[in-house]
PDB file of N, CA and C in Angstrom:
ATOM      1  N   MET A 103      -9.840  62.022   1.524  1.00 60.00           N
ATOM      2  CA  MET A 103      -9.925  60.963   2.546  1.00 60.00           C
ATOM      3  C   MET A 103      -8.563  60.245   2.553  1.00 60.00           C
ATOM      4  N   GLU A 104      -7.974  60.094   3.677  1.00 71.00           N
ATOM      5  CA  GLU A 104      -6.677  59.412   3.746  1.00 71.00           C
ATOM      6  C   GLU A 104      -6.858  57.938   3.911  1.00 71.00           C
ATOM      7  N   GLN A 105      -6.005  57.180   3.191  1.00 75.00           N
ATOM      8  CA  GLN A 105      -6.072  55.719   3.272  1.00 75.00           C
ATOM      9  C   GLN A 105      -5.337  55.261   4.593  1.00 75.00           C
ATOM     10  N   SER A 106      -5.924  54.238   5.272  1.00 77.00           N
ATOM     11  CA  SER A 106      -5.342  53.746   6.513  1.00 77.00           C
ATOM     12  C   SER A 106      -4.011  53.034   6.214  1.00 77.00           C
ATOM     13  N   ARG A 107      -3.085  53.174   7.161  1.00 80.00           N
ATOM     14  CA  ARG A 107      -1.761  52.580   6.941  1.00 80.00           C
ATOM     15  C   ARG A 107      -1.772  51.229   7.638  1.00 80.00           C
ATOM     16  N   ARG A 108      -1.046  50.351   7.109  1.00 81.00           N
ATOM     17  CA  ARG A 108      -0.872  49.019   7.647  1.00 81.00           C
ATOM     18  C   ARG A 108       0.575  48.882   8.135  1.00 81.00           C
ATOM     19  N   ILE A 109       0.830  47.989   9.115  1.00 80.00           N
ATOM     20  CA  ILE A 109       2.113  47.794   9.614  1.00 80.00           C
ATOM     21  C   ILE A 109       3.104  47.270   8.500  1.00 80.00           C
ATOM     22  N   THR A 110       2.507  46.502   7.547  1.00 79.00           N
ATOM     23  CA  THR A 110       3.394  45.946   6.440  1.00 79.00           C
ATOM     24  C   THR A 110       3.749  46.966   5.472  1.00 79.00           C
ATOM     25  N   ASP A 111       3.235  48.179   5.449  1.00 79.00           N
ATOM     26  CA  ASP A 111       3.558  49.259   4.497  1.00 79.00           C
ATOM     27  C   ASP A 111       4.973  49.721   4.823  1.00 79.00           C
ATOM     28  N   SER A 112       5.535  49.607   6.000  1.00 80.00           N
ATOM     29  CA  SER A 112       6.833  50.130   6.362  1.00 80.00           C
ATOM     30  C   SER A 112       7.994  49.196   5.987  1.00 80.00           C
ATOM     31  N   PHE A 113       7.650  47.947   5.631  1.00 79.00           N
ATOM     32  CA  PHE A 113       8.676  47.004   5.257  1.00 79.00           C
ATOM     33  C   PHE A 113       8.747  46.876   3.735  1.00 79.00           C
ATOM     34  N   PRO A 114      10.027  46.664   3.209  1.00 80.00           N
ATOM     35  CA  PRO A 114      10.112  46.522   1.765  1.00 80.00           C
ATOM     36  C   PRO A 114       9.565  45.111   1.337  1.00 80.00           C
ATOM     37  N   ARG A 115       9.034  45.024   0.142  1.00 78.00           N
ATOM     38  CA  ARG A 115       8.579  43.769  -0.345  1.00 78.00           C
ATOM     39  C   ARG A 115       9.805  42.945  -0.849  1.00 78.00           C
ATOM     40  N   ARG A 116       9.706  41.618  -0.528  1.00 79.00           N
ATOM     41  CA  ARG A 116      10.790  40.709  -1.114  1.00 79.00           C
ATOM     42  C   ARG A 116      10.162  39.613  -1.749  1.00 79.00           C
ATOM     43  N   ARG A 117      10.761  39.233  -2.834  1.00 76.00           N
ATOM     44  CA  ARG A 117      10.309  38.034  -3.628  1.00 76.00           C
ATOM     45  C   ARG A 117      11.158  36.862  -3.328  1.00 76.00           C
ATOM     46  N   ARG A 118      10.549  35.704  -3.319  1.00 77.00           N
ATOM     47  CA  ARG A 118      11.310  34.553  -3.238  1.00 77.00           C
ATOM     48  C   ARG A 118      12.083  34.189  -4.543  1.00 77.00           C
ATOM     49  N   PRO A 119      13.265  33.755  -4.503  1.00 79.00           N
ATOM     50  CA  PRO A 119      13.919  33.428  -5.751  1.00 79.00           C
ATOM     51  C   PRO A 119      13.233  32.233  -6.389  1.00 79.00           C
ATOM     52  N   GLY A 120      13.100  32.277  -7.734  1.00 76.00           N
ATOM     53  CA  GLY A 120      12.544  31.107  -8.421  1.00 76.00           C
ATOM     54  C   GLY A 120      11.012  31.165  -8.543  1.00 76.00           C
ATOM     55  N   ARG A 121      10.362  32.122  -7.930  1.00 68.00           N
ATOM     56  CA  ARG A 121       8.930  32.122  -7.964  1.00 68.00           C
ATOM     57  C   ARG A 121       8.581  33.338  -8.947  1.00 68.00           C
ATOM     58  N   ALA A 122       7.751  33.084  -9.957  1.00 67.00           N
ATOM     59  CA  ALA A 122       7.339  34.013 -10.931  1.00 67.00           C
ATOM     60  C   ALA A 122       6.381  35.029 -10.273  1.00 67.00           C
ATOM     61  N   PRO A 123       6.505  36.312 -10.516  1.00 63.00           N
ATOM     62  CA  PRO A 123       5.592  37.260  -9.920  1.00 63.00           C
ATOM     63  C   PRO A 123       4.205  37.073 -10.480  1.00 63.00           C
ATOM     64  N   GLY A 124       3.178  37.246  -9.643  1.00 62.00           N
ATOM     65  CA  GLY A 124       1.843  37.116 -10.033  1.00 62.00           C
ATOM     66  C   GLY A 124       1.313  35.678 -10.005  1.00 62.00           C
ATOM     67  N   ARG A 125       2.098  34.764  -9.720  1.00 57.00           N
ATOM     68  CA  ARG A 125       1.643  33.345  -9.675  1.00 57.00           C
ATOM     69  C   ARG A 125       1.074  33.007  -8.255  1.00 57.00           C
ATOM     70  N   ALA A 126      -0.058  32.440  -8.248  1.00 57.00           N
ATOM     71  CA  ALA A 126      -0.784  32.133  -7.009  1.00 57.00           C
ATOM     72  C   ALA A 126       0.031  30.996  -6.254  1.00 57.00           C
ATOM     73  N   LYS A 127       0.114  31.237  -4.933  1.00 58.00           N
ATOM     74  CA  LYS A 127       0.887  30.279  -4.129  1.00 58.00           C
ATOM     75  C   LYS A 127       0.010  28.988  -3.988  1.00 58.00           C
ATOM     76  N   GLY A 128       0.645  27.862  -4.278  1.00 58.00           N
ATOM     77  CA  GLY A 128      -0.008  26.558  -4.099  1.00 58.00           C
ATOM     78  C   GLY A 128      -0.831  26.123  -5.304  1.00 58.00           C
ATOM     79  N   LYS A 129      -0.937  26.889  -6.323  1.00 56.00           N
ATOM     80  CA  LYS A 129      -1.796  26.472  -7.481  1.00 56.00           C
ATOM     81  C   LYS A 129      -0.828  26.287  -8.625  1.00 56.00           C
ATOM     82  N   LEU A 130      -0.783  25.039  -9.086  1.00 56.00           N
ATOM     83  CA  LEU A 130       0.100  24.703 -10.239  1.00 56.00           C
ATOM     84  C   LEU A 130      -0.753  24.369 -11.382  1.00 56.00           C
ATOM     85  N   LYS A 131      -0.326  24.777 -12.605  1.00 56.00           N
ATOM     86  CA  LYS A 131      -1.111  24.562 -13.782  1.00 56.00           C
ATOM     87  C   LYS A 131      -0.756  23.084 -14.206  1.00 56.00           C
ATOM     88  N   GLY A 132      -1.821  22.495 -14.822  1.00 54.00           N
ATOM     89  CA  GLY A 132      -1.605  21.186 -15.420  1.00 54.00           C
ATOM     90  C   GLY A 132      -1.653  20.034 -14.444  1.00 54.00           C
ATOM     91  N   ARG A 133      -1.941  20.328 -13.131  1.00 60.00           N
ATOM     92  CA  ARG A 133      -1.988  19.215 -12.104  1.00 60.00           C
ATOM     93  C   ARG A 133      -3.455  18.861 -11.877  1.00 60.00           C
ATOM     94  N   GLY A 134      -3.707  17.652 -11.964  1.00 61.00           N
ATOM     95  CA  GLY A 134      -5.050  17.108 -11.648  1.00 61.00           C
ATOM     96  C   GLY A 134      -5.013  16.219 -10.443  1.00 61.00           C
ATOM     97  N   ARG A 135      -5.768  15.243 -10.460  1.00 66.00           N
ATOM     98  CA  ARG A 135      -5.633  14.198  -9.326  1.00 66.00           C
ATOM     99  C   ARG A 135      -4.425  13.419  -9.481  1.00 66.00           C
ATOM    100  N   PRO A 136      -3.732  13.120  -8.409  1.00 68.00           N
ATOM    101  CA  PRO A 136      -2.503  12.293  -8.529  1.00 68.00           C
ATOM    102  C   PRO A 136      -2.837  10.906  -9.061  1.00 68.00           C
ATOM    103  N   GLN A 137      -1.931  10.502  -9.938  1.00 70.00           N
ATOM    104  CA  GLN A 137      -2.141   9.153 -10.555  1.00 70.00           C
ATOM    105  C   GLN A 137      -1.583   8.072  -9.607  1.00 70.00           C
ATOM    106  N   PRO A 138      -2.255   6.944  -9.493  1.00 68.00           N
ATOM    107  CA  PRO A 138      -1.823   5.876  -8.655  1.00 68.00           C
ATOM    108  C   PRO A 138      -0.441   5.313  -9.251  1.00 68.00           C
ATOM    109  N   ARG A 139       0.506   5.166  -8.263  1.00 71.00           N
ATOM    110  CA  ARG A 139       1.763   4.627  -8.729  1.00 71.00           C
ATOM    111  C   ARG A 139       1.887   3.120  -8.440  1.00 71.00           C
ATOM    112  N   SER A 140       2.552   2.515  -9.388  1.00 69.00           N
ATOM    113  CA  SER A 140       2.809   1.001  -9.272  1.00 69.00           C
ATOM    114  C   SER A 140       3.849   0.804  -8.219  1.00 69.00           C
ATOM    115  N   PRO A 141       3.756  -0.291  -7.431  1.00 65.00           N
ATOM    116  CA  PRO A 141       4.728  -0.564  -6.410  1.00 65.00           C
ATOM    117  C   PRO A 141       6.121  -0.793  -7.055  1.00 65.00           C
ATOM    118  N   PRO A 142       7.154  -0.428  -6.380  1.00 70.00           N
ATOM    119  CA  PRO A 142       8.494  -0.678  -6.905  1.00 70.00           C
ATOM    120  C   PRO A 142       8.764  -2.125  -7.148  1.00 70.00           C
ATOM    121  N   PRO A 143       9.644  -2.506  -8.004  1.00 73.00           N
ATOM    122  CA  PRO A 143       9.988  -3.905  -8.246  1.00 73.00           C
ATOM    123  C   PRO A 143      10.455  -4.553  -6.925  1.00 73.00           C
ATOM    124  N   GLY A 144       9.979  -5.750  -6.702  1.00 72.00           N
ATOM    125  CA  GLY A 144      10.350  -6.524  -5.548  1.00 72.00           C
ATOM    126  C   GLY A 144       9.426  -6.277  -4.353  1.00 72.00           C
ATOM    127  N   GLU A 145       8.529  -5.321  -4.433  1.00 72.00           N
ATOM    128  CA  GLU A 145       7.612  -5.001  -3.283  1.00 72.00           C
ATOM    129  C   GLU A 145       6.241  -5.657  -3.659  1.00 72.00           C
ATOM    130  N   GLN A 146       5.654  -6.217  -2.630  1.00 71.00           N
ATOM    131  CA  GLN A 146       4.317  -6.914  -2.784  1.00 71.00           C
ATOM    132  C   GLN A 146       3.245  -5.857  -3.029  1.00 71.00           C
ATOM    133  N   PRO A 147       2.325  -6.042  -3.898  1.00 68.00           N
ATOM    134  CA  PRO A 147       1.204  -5.123  -4.046  1.00 68.00           C
ATOM    135  C   PRO A 147       0.265  -5.265  -2.837  1.00 68.00           C
ATOM    136  N   SER A 148      -0.505  -4.163  -2.484  1.00 69.00           N
ATOM    137  CA  SER A 148      -1.371  -4.255  -1.356  1.00 69.00           C
ATOM    138  C   SER A 148      -2.415  -5.263  -1.642  1.00 69.00           C
ATOM    139  N   PRO A 149      -2.941  -5.796  -0.544  1.00 67.00           N
ATOM    140  CA  PRO A 149      -4.029  -6.782  -0.604  1.00 67.00           C
ATOM    141  C   PRO A 149      -5.305  -6.226  -1.133  1.00 67.00           C
ATOM    142  N   PRO A 150      -6.179  -6.959  -1.752  1.00 69.00           N
ATOM    143  CA  PRO A 150      -7.397  -6.456  -2.294  1.00 69.00           C
ATOM    144  C   PRO A 150      -8.328  -6.030  -1.113  1.00 69.00           C
ATOM    145  N   PRO A 151      -9.144  -5.035  -1.315  1.00 70.00           N
ATOM    146  CA  PRO A 151     -10.090  -4.573  -0.247  1.00 70.00           C
ATOM    147  C   PRO A 151     -11.045  -5.667   0.186  1.00 70.00           C
ATOM    148  N   PRO A 152     -11.436  -5.717   1.468  1.00 69.00           N
ATOM    149  CA  PRO A 152     -12.430  -6.735   1.872  1.00 69.00           C
ATOM    150  C   PRO A 152     -13.794  -6.400   1.241  1.00 69.00           C
ATOM    151  N   PRO A 153     -14.695  -7.397   1.222  1.00 80.00           N
ATOM    152  CA  PRO A 153     -15.999  -7.204   0.597  1.00 80.00           C
ATOM    153  C   PRO A 153     -16.743  -6.109   1.361  1.00 80.00           C
ATOM    154  N   GLU A 154     -17.719  -5.488   0.718  1.00 86.00           N
ATOM    155  CA  GLU A 154     -18.544  -4.414   1.305  1.00 86.00           C
ATOM    156  C   GLU A 154     -19.288  -4.826   2.482  1.00 86.00           C
ATOM    157  N   PRO A 155     -20.003  -6.029   2.563  1.00 88.00           N
ATOM    158  CA  PRO A 155     -20.737  -6.390   3.837  1.00 88.00           C
ATOM    159  C   PRO A 155     -19.801  -6.515   5.055  1.00 88.00           C
ATOM    160  N   LEU A 156     -18.586  -6.946   4.816  1.00 88.00           N
ATOM    161  CA  LEU A 156     -17.593  -7.076   5.947  1.00 88.00           C
ATOM    162  C   LEU A 156     -17.243  -5.712   6.413  1.00 88.00           C
ATOM    163  N   LEU A 157     -17.016  -4.722   5.523  1.00 88.00           N
ATOM    164  CA  LEU A 157     -16.709  -3.407   5.945  1.00 88.00           C
ATOM    165  C   LEU A 157     -17.884  -2.731   6.683  1.00 88.00           C
ATOM    166  N   GLU A 158     -19.106  -2.992   6.285  1.00 92.00           N
ATOM    167  CA  GLU A 158     -20.259  -2.427   7.021  1.00 92.00           C
ATOM    168  C   GLU A 158     -20.325  -3.021   8.384  1.00 92.00           C
ATOM    169  N   MET A 159     -20.036  -4.337   8.572  1.00 91.00           N
ATOM    170  CA  MET A 159     -20.119  -4.955   9.866  1.00 91.00           C
ATOM    171  C   MET A 159     -19.012  -4.366  10.786  1.00 91.00           C
ATOM    172  N   LEU A 160     -17.818  -4.159  10.266  1.00 90.00           N
ATOM    173  CA  LEU A 160     -16.731  -3.597  11.022  1.00 90.00           C
ATOM    174  C   LEU A 160     -17.035  -2.074  11.359  1.00 90.00           C
ATOM    175  N   GLN A 161     -17.660  -1.408  10.488  1.00 91.00           N
ATOM    176  CA  GLN A 161     -18.058   0.049  10.754  1.00 91.00           C
ATOM    177  C   GLN A 161     -19.107   0.050  11.934  1.00 91.00           C
ATOM    178  N   ARG A 162     -20.068  -0.821  11.858  1.00 93.00           N
ATOM    179  CA  ARG A 162     -21.072  -0.883  12.940  1.00 93.00           C
ATOM    180  C   ARG A 162     -20.354  -1.205  14.299  1.00 93.00           C
ATOM    181  N   PHE A 163     -19.393  -2.123  14.252  1.00 92.00           N
ATOM    182  CA  PHE A 163     -18.689  -2.370  15.495  1.00 92.00           C
ATOM    183  C   PHE A 163     -17.872  -1.211  16.005  1.00 92.00           C
ATOM    184  N   ASP A 164     -17.305  -0.462  15.028  1.00 89.00           N
ATOM    185  CA  ASP A 164     -16.467   0.785  15.452  1.00 89.00           C
ATOM    186  C   ASP A 164     -17.402   1.808  16.072  1.00 89.00           C
ATOM    187  N   LEU A 165     -18.630   1.964  15.567  1.00 90.00           N
ATOM    188  CA  LEU A 165     -19.493   3.007  16.036  1.00 90.00           C
ATOM    189  C   LEU A 165     -20.365   2.594  17.279  1.00 90.00           C
ATOM    190  N   ALA A 166     -20.307   1.374  17.639  1.00 91.00           N
ATOM    191  CA  ALA A 166     -21.089   0.890  18.805  1.00 91.00           C
ATOM    192  C   ALA A 166     -20.391   1.238  20.130  1.00 91.00           C
ATOM    193  N   TRP A 167     -20.983   2.173  20.863  1.00 91.00           N
ATOM    194  CA  TRP A 167     -20.340   2.621  22.118  1.00 91.00           C
ATOM    195  C   TRP A 167     -20.507   1.554  23.193  1.00 91.00           C
ATOM    196  N   GLU A 168     -21.300   0.626  23.019  1.00 92.00           N
ATOM    197  CA  GLU A 168     -21.550  -0.384  24.141  1.00 92.00           C
ATOM    198  C   GLU A 168     -20.204  -1.247  24.365  1.00 92.00           C
ATOM    199  N   TYR A 169     -19.298  -1.271  23.415  1.00 89.00           N
ATOM    200  CA  TYR A 169     -18.097  -2.007  23.555  1.00 89.00           C
ATOM    201  C   TYR A 169     -16.898  -1.150  24.032  1.00 89.00           C
ATOM    202  N   GLY A 170     -17.188   0.084  24.477  1.00 88.00           N
ATOM    203  CA  GLY A 170     -16.185   0.959  24.936  1.00 88.00           C
ATOM    204  C   GLY A 170     -15.531   1.870  23.886  1.00 88.00           C
ATOM    205  N   PRO A 171     -14.667   2.751  24.289  1.00 87.00           N
ATOM    206  CA  PRO A 171     -14.028   3.703  23.387  1.00 87.00           C
ATOM    207  C   PRO A 171     -13.088   2.972  22.421  1.00 87.00           C
ATOM    208  N   CYS A 172     -12.906   3.572  21.237  1.00 82.00           N
ATOM    209  CA  CYS A 172     -12.092   2.867  20.197  1.00 82.00           C
ATOM    210  C   CYS A 172     -10.860   3.699  19.809  1.00 82.00           C
ATOM    211  N   THR A 173     -10.541   4.738  20.572  1.00 85.00           N
ATOM    212  CA  THR A 173      -9.344   5.503  20.132  1.00 85.00           C
ATOM    213  C   THR A 173      -8.125   5.008  20.805  1.00 85.00           C
ATOM    214  N   GLY A 174      -7.035   4.908  19.988  1.00 89.00           N
ATOM    215  CA  GLY A 174      -5.757   4.452  20.538  1.00 89.00           C
ATOM    216  C   GLY A 174      -5.508   2.938  20.520  1.00 89.00           C
ATOM    217  N   ILE A 175      -6.519   2.212  20.130  1.00 90.00           N
ATOM    218  CA  ILE A 175      -6.271   0.676  20.122  1.00 90.00           C
ATOM    219  C   ILE A 175      -6.827   0.161  18.846  1.00 90.00           C
ATOM    220  N   THR A 176      -6.406  -1.006  18.541  1.00 90.00           N
ATOM    221  CA  THR A 176      -6.842  -1.676  17.266  1.00 90.00           C
ATOM    222  C   THR A 176      -8.204  -2.278  17.488  1.00 90.00           C
ATOM    223  N   ARG A 177      -8.864  -2.619  16.408  1.00 91.00           N
ATOM    224  CA  ARG A 177     -10.173  -3.308  16.520  1.00 91.00           C
ATOM    225  C   ARG A 177     -10.125  -4.611  17.319  1.00 91.00           C
ATOM    226  N   LEU A 178      -9.082  -5.373  17.061  1.00 91.00           N
ATOM    227  CA  LEU A 178      -8.932  -6.662  17.751  1.00 91.00           C
ATOM    228  C   LEU A 178      -8.722  -6.428  19.249  1.00 91.00           C
ATOM    229  N   GLN A 179      -7.886  -5.447  19.643  1.00 92.00           N
ATOM    230  CA  GLN A 179      -7.763  -5.186  21.028  1.00 92.00           C
ATOM    231  C   GLN A 179      -9.017  -4.685  21.661  1.00 92.00           C
ATOM    232  N   ARG A 180      -9.828  -3.898  20.932  1.00 93.00           N
ATOM    233  CA  ARG A 180     -11.092  -3.471  21.483  1.00 93.00           C
ATOM    234  C   ARG A 180     -12.087  -4.644  21.688  1.00 93.00           C
ATOM    235  N   TRP A 181     -12.076  -5.555  20.644  1.00 93.00           N
ATOM    236  CA  TRP A 181     -12.902  -6.747  20.790  1.00 93.00           C
ATOM    237  C   TRP A 181     -12.540  -7.587  21.987  1.00 93.00           C
ATOM    238  N   GLU A 182     -11.193  -7.768  22.114  1.00 93.00           N
ATOM    239  CA  GLU A 182     -10.727  -8.623  23.290  1.00 93.00           C
ATOM    240  C   GLU A 182     -11.037  -7.908  24.665  1.00 93.00           C
ATOM    241  N   ARG A 183     -10.891  -6.592  24.714  1.00 93.00           N
ATOM    242  CA  ARG A 183     -11.223  -5.907  25.942  1.00 93.00           C
ATOM    243  C   ARG A 183     -12.693  -5.997  26.234  1.00 93.00           C
ATOM    244  N   ALA A 184     -13.561  -5.891  25.250  1.00 93.00           N
ATOM    245  CA  ALA A 184     -15.041  -6.020  25.424  1.00 93.00           C
ATOM    246  C   ALA A 184     -15.344  -7.435  25.876  1.00 93.00           C
ATOM    247  N   GLN A 185     -14.702  -8.419  25.389  1.00 94.00           N
ATOM    248  CA  GLN A 185     -14.920  -9.835  25.730  1.00 94.00           C
ATOM    249  C   GLN A 185     -14.495 -10.030  27.183  1.00 94.00           C
ATOM    250  N   ALA A 186     -13.349  -9.462  27.614  1.00 95.00           N
ATOM    251  CA  ALA A 186     -12.889  -9.623  28.986  1.00 95.00           C
ATOM    252  C   ALA A 186     -13.747  -8.864  29.974  1.00 95.00           C
ATOM    253  N   LEU A 187     -14.465  -7.874  29.536  1.00 93.00           N
ATOM    254  CA  LEU A 187     -15.369  -7.175  30.402  1.00 93.00           C
ATOM    255  C   LEU A 187     -16.791  -7.777  30.417  1.00 93.00           C
ATOM    256  N   GLY A 188     -16.979  -8.797  29.623  1.00 93.00           N
ATOM    257  CA  GLY A 188     -18.280  -9.498  29.609  1.00 93.00           C
ATOM    258  C   GLY A 188     -19.354  -8.835  28.842  1.00 93.00           C
ATOM    259  N   LEU A 189     -18.883  -8.015  27.803  1.00 92.00           N
ATOM    260  CA  LEU A 189     -19.848  -7.276  26.991  1.00 92.00           C
ATOM    261  C   LEU A 189     -20.338  -8.025  25.760  1.00 92.00           C
ATOM    262  N   SER A 190     -19.880  -9.204  25.549  1.00 90.00           N
ATOM    263  CA  SER A 190     -20.262 -10.138  24.462  1.00 90.00           C
ATOM    264  C   SER A 190     -20.244  -9.436  23.087  1.00 90.00           C
ATOM    265  N   PRO A 191     -19.112  -9.077  22.580  1.00 91.00           N
ATOM    266  CA  PRO A 191     -18.972  -8.455  21.217  1.00 91.00           C
ATOM    267  C   PRO A 191     -19.315  -9.577  20.190  1.00 91.00           C
ATOM    268  N   PRO A 192     -19.731  -9.152  18.970  1.00 91.00           N
ATOM    269  CA  PRO A 192     -20.055 -10.138  17.940  1.00 91.00           C
ATOM    270  C   PRO A 192     -18.840 -11.041  17.564  1.00 91.00           C
ATOM    271  N   GLY A 193     -19.084 -12.309  17.442  1.00 92.00           N
ATOM    272  CA  GLY A 193     -18.069 -13.245  17.074  1.00 92.00           C
ATOM    273  C   GLY A 193     -17.587 -13.054  15.651  1.00 92.00           C
ATOM    274  N   PRO A 194     -18.491 -12.751  14.678  1.00 92.00           N
ATOM    275  CA  PRO A 194     -17.998 -12.594  13.329  1.00 92.00           C
ATOM    276  C   PRO A 194     -17.005 -11.496  13.087  1.00 92.00           C
ATOM    277  N   VAL A 195     -17.043 -10.476  13.969  1.00 92.00           N
ATOM    278  CA  VAL A 195     -16.058  -9.376  13.876  1.00 92.00           C
ATOM    279  C   VAL A 195     -14.695  -9.912  14.208  1.00 92.00           C
ATOM    280  N   ARG A 196     -14.579 -10.678  15.245  1.00 92.00           N
ATOM    281  CA  ARG A 196     -13.254 -11.321  15.549  1.00 92.00           C
ATOM    282  C   ARG A 196     -12.736 -12.219  14.470  1.00 92.00           C
ATOM    283  N   ASP A 197     -13.661 -13.034  13.905  1.00 92.00           N
ATOM    284  CA  ASP A 197     -13.279 -13.937  12.851  1.00 92.00           C
ATOM    285  C   ASP A 197     -12.736 -13.063  11.621  1.00 92.00           C
ATOM    286  N   ALA A 198     -13.417 -12.037  11.325  1.00 90.00           N
ATOM    287  CA  ALA A 198     -12.989 -11.256  10.180  1.00 90.00           C
ATOM    288  C   ALA A 198     -11.646 -10.560  10.455  1.00 90.00           C
ATOM    289  N   LEU A 199     -11.442 -10.051  11.688  1.00 89.00           N
ATOM    290  CA  LEU A 199     -10.132  -9.478  12.087  1.00 89.00           C
ATOM    291  C   LEU A 199      -8.998 -10.454  12.002  1.00 89.00           C
ATOM    292  N   LEU A 200      -9.277 -11.655  12.435  1.00 91.00           N
ATOM    293  CA  LEU A 200      -8.219 -12.678  12.486  1.00 91.00           C
ATOM    294  C   LEU A 200      -7.994 -13.195  10.961  1.00 91.00           C
ATOM    295  N   GLU A 201      -8.992 -13.136  10.144  1.00 88.00           N
ATOM    296  CA  GLU A 201      -8.868 -13.594   8.748  1.00 88.00           C
ATOM    297  C   GLU A 201      -8.030 -12.586   7.954  1.00 88.00           C
ATOM    298  N   HIS A 202      -8.064 -11.316   8.242  1.00 82.00           N
ATOM    299  CA  HIS A 202      -7.331 -10.268   7.567  1.00 82.00           C
ATOM    300  C   HIS A 202      -6.428  -9.523   8.451  1.00 82.00           C
ATOM    301  N   PRO A 203      -5.384 -10.151   9.043  1.00 82.00           N
ATOM    302  CA  PRO A 203      -4.566  -9.464  10.021  1.00 82.00           C
ATOM    303  C   PRO A 203      -3.678  -8.387   9.414  1.00 82.00           C
ATOM    304  N   ASP A 204      -3.363  -8.425   8.115  1.00 78.00           N
ATOM    305  CA  ASP A 204      -2.491  -7.420   7.538  1.00 78.00           C
ATOM    306  C   ASP A 204      -3.229  -6.245   6.902  1.00 78.00           C
ATOM    307  N   ASN A 205      -4.560  -6.333   6.981  1.00 74.00           N
ATOM    308  CA  ASN A 205      -5.410  -5.176   6.389  1.00 74.00           C
ATOM    309  C   ASN A 205      -6.039  -4.391   7.528  1.00 74.00           C
ATOM    310  N   PRO A 206      -5.507  -3.136   7.765  1.00 68.00           N
ATOM    311  CA  PRO A 206      -6.108  -2.359   8.837  1.00 68.00           C
ATOM    312  C   PRO A 206      -7.467  -1.942   8.558  1.00 68.00           C
TER     313      PRO A 206
END
């Protein structure tokens, strides 16, 4: 029985310089999860994450279709658009967004 030929059989194999033969592409030994890096000197550390109930409230606002689509705009822009359209978005969401302007 004859083995089927592939188009790649007619080309010579080439090895990349610096790559050991038999080593799997993309798999490096000794690598685990990346360790968090400390910020460089002179740079401010990131703000602490908001409390869990606040994140749940913002997630409910994000998933509520009654306030319109949420792609391509910020939460505050979406809240203001819903207010302008008379959809009465929740006030605590706006307060939270104004309280944490630097935290996306």
